[in-house]
mmCIF file of C-alpha atoms in Angstrom:
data_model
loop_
_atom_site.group_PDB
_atom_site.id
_atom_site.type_symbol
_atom_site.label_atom_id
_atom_site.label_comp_id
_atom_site.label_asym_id
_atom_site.label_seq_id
_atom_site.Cartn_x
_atom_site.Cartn_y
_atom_site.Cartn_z
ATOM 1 C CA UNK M 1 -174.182 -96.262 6.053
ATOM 2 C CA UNK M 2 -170.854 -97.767 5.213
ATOM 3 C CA UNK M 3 -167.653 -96.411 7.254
ATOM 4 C CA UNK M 4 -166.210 -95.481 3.850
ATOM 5 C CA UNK M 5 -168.466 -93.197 2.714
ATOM 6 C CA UNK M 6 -169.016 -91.685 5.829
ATOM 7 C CA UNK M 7 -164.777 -90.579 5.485
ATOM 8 C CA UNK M 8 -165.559 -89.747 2.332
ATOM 9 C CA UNK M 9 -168.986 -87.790 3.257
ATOM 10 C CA UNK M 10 -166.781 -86.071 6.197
ATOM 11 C CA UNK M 11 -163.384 -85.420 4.261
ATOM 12 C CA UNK M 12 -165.592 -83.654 1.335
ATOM 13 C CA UNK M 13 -167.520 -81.543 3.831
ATOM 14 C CA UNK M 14 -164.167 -80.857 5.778
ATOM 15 C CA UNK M 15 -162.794 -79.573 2.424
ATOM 16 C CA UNK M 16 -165.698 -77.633 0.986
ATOM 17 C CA UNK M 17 -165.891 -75.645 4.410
ATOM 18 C CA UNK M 18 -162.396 -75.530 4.203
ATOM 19 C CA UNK M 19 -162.256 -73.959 0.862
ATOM 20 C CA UNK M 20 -165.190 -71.203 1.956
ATOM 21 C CA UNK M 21 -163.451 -70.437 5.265
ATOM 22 C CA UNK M 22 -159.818 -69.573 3.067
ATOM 23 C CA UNK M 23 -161.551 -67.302 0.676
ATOM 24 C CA UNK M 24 -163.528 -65.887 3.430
ATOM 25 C CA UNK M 25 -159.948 -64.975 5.229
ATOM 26 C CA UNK M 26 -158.827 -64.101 2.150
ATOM 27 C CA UNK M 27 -161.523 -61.463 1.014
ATOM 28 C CA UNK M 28 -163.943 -61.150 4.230
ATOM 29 C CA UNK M 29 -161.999 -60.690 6.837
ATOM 30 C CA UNK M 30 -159.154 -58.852 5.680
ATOM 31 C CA UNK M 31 -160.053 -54.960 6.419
ATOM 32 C CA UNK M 32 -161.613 -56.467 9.863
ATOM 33 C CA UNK M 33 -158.581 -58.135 11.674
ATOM 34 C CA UNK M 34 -155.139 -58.236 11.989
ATOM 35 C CA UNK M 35 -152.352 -59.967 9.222
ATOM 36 C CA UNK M 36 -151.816 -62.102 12.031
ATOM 37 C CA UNK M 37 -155.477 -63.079 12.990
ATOM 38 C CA UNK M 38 -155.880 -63.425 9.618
ATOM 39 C CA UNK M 39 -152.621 -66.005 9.293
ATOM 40 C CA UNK M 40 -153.787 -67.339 12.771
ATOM 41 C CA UNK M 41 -157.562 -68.163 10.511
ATOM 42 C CA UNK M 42 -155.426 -69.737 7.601
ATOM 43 C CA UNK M 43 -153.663 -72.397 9.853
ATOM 44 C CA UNK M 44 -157.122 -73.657 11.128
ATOM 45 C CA UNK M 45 -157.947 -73.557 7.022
ATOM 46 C CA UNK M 46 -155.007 -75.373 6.219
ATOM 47 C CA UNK M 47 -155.598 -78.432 8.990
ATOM 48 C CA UNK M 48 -158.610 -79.063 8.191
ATOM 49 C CA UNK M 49 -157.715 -78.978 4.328
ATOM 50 C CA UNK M 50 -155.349 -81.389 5.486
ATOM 51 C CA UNK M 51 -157.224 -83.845 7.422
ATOM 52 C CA UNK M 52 -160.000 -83.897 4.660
ATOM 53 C CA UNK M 53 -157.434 -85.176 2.210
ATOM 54 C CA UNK M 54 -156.383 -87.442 5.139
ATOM 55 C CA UNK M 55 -160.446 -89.221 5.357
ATOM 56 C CA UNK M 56 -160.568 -88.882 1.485
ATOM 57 C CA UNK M 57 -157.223 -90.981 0.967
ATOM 58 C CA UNK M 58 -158.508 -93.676 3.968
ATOM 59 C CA UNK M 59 -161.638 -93.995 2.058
ATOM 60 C CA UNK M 60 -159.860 -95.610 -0.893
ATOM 61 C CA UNK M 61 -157.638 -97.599 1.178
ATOM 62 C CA UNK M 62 -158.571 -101.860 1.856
ATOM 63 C CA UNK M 63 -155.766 -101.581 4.405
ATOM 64 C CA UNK M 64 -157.873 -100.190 7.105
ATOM 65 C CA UNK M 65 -160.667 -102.059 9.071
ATOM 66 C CA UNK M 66 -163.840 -101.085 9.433
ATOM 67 C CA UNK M 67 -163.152 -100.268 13.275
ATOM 68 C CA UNK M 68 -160.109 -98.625 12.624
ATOM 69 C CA UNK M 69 -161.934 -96.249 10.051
ATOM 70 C CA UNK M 70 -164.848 -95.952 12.252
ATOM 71 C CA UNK M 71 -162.411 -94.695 15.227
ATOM 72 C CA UNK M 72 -160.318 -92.333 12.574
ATOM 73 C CA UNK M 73 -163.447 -90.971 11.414
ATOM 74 C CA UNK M 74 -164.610 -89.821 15.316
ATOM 75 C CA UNK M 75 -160.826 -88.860 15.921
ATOM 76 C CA UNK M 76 -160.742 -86.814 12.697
ATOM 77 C CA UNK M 77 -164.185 -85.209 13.472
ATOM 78 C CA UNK M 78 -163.779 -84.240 16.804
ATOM 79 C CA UNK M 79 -160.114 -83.233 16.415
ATOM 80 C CA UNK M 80 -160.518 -80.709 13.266
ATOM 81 C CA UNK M 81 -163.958 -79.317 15.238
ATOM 82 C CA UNK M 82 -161.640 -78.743 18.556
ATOM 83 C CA UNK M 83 -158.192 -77.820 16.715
ATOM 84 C CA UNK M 84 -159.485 -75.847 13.055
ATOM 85 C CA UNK M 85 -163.061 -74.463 14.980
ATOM 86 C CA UNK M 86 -161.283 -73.017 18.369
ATOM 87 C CA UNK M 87 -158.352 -71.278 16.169
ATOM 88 C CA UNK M 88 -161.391 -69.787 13.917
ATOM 89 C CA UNK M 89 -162.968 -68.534 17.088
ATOM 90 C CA UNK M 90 -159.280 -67.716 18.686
ATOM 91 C CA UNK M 91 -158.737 -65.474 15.127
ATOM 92 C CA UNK M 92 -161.759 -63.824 14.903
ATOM 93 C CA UNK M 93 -162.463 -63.461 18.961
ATOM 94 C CA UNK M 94 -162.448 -59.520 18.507
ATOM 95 C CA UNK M 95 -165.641 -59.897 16.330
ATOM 96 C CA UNK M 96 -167.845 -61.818 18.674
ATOM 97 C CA UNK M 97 -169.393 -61.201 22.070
ATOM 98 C CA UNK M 98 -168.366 -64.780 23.114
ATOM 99 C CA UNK M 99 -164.701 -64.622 24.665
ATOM 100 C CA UNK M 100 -163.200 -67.612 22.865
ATOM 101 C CA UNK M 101 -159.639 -67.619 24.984
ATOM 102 C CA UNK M 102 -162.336 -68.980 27.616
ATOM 103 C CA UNK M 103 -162.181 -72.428 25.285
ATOM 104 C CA UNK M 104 -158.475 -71.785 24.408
ATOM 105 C CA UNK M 105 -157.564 -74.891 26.028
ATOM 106 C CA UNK M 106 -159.471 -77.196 23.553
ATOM 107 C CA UNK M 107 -157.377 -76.531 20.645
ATOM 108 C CA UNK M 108 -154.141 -78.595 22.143
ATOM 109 C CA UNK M 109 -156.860 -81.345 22.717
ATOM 110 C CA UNK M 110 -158.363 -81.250 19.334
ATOM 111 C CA UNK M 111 -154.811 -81.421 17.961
ATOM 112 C CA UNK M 112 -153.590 -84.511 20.606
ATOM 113 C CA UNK M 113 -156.831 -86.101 18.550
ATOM 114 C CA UNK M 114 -155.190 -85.250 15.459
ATOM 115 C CA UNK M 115 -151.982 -86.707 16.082
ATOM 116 C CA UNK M 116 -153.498 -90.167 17.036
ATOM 117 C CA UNK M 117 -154.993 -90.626 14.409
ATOM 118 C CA UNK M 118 -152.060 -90.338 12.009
ATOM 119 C CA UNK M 119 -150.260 -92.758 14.777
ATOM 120 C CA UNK M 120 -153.338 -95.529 14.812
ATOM 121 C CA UNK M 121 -152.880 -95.359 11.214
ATOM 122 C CA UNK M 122 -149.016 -95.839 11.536
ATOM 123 C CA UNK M 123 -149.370 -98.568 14.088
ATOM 124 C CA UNK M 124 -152.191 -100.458 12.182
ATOM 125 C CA UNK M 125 -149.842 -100.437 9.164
ATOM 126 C CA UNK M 126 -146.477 -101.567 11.339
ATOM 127 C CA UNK M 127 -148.671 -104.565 12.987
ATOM 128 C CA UNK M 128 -150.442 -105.244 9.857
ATOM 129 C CA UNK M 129 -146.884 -105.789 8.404
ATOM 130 C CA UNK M 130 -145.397 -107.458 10.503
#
């Protein structure tokens, strides 16, 4: 399969979940945690709205290799999973026999992974430049 519709397989599954998981905060969870777990679950929502927008826009993009996109797409993947999946969990820990704050410690990785990705894209696009 072609790196570019694999970003653009990911960033539409990113967003659809995305879209479920904020009315689910919105209208599920509301009478079952806190404003604050609840605002805690929207900021996972609204990163990985973010970074689906981000794979959608590099799919459309002839600026990008196909390495680059191939690394941004494993980047992307594993750094919404970590950063968006562990703050669902984190939000929500009260409602599950699993103790999340055991895996607290990936969501600082999963958001590292997040970061570099934007910055390979900046660098690619300074060197490419240049």
């Amino acid at each position: 399969m072609k790196q570019r519709k694999k970003l653009v397989l990911l960033g539409s599954c990113f967003g659809g979940i995305g879209i479920i998981l904020g009315a689910f905060a919105a209208h599920g969870l509301e009478s079952i945690i806190s404003e604050d777990a609840i605002n805690t679950f929207e900021t996972g929502v609204k990163y990985q709205i973010y970074h689906a927008l981000f794979l959608l826009f590099l799919s459309t993009q002839t600026f990008t290799t196909q390495k680059l996109n191939k690394i941004l797409f494993w980047l992307l993947l594993t750094g919404v999973i970590f950063f968006s999946g562990s703050i669902y969990g984190l939000a929500t820990n009260e409602l599950s026999s699993f103790d999340f704050k055991t895996i607290a410690w990936i969501t600082p990785i999963g958001g590292i992974l997040l970061i570099l990705s934007w910055a390979l894209l900046f660098i690619h696009i300074i060197k490419k430049s240049s």
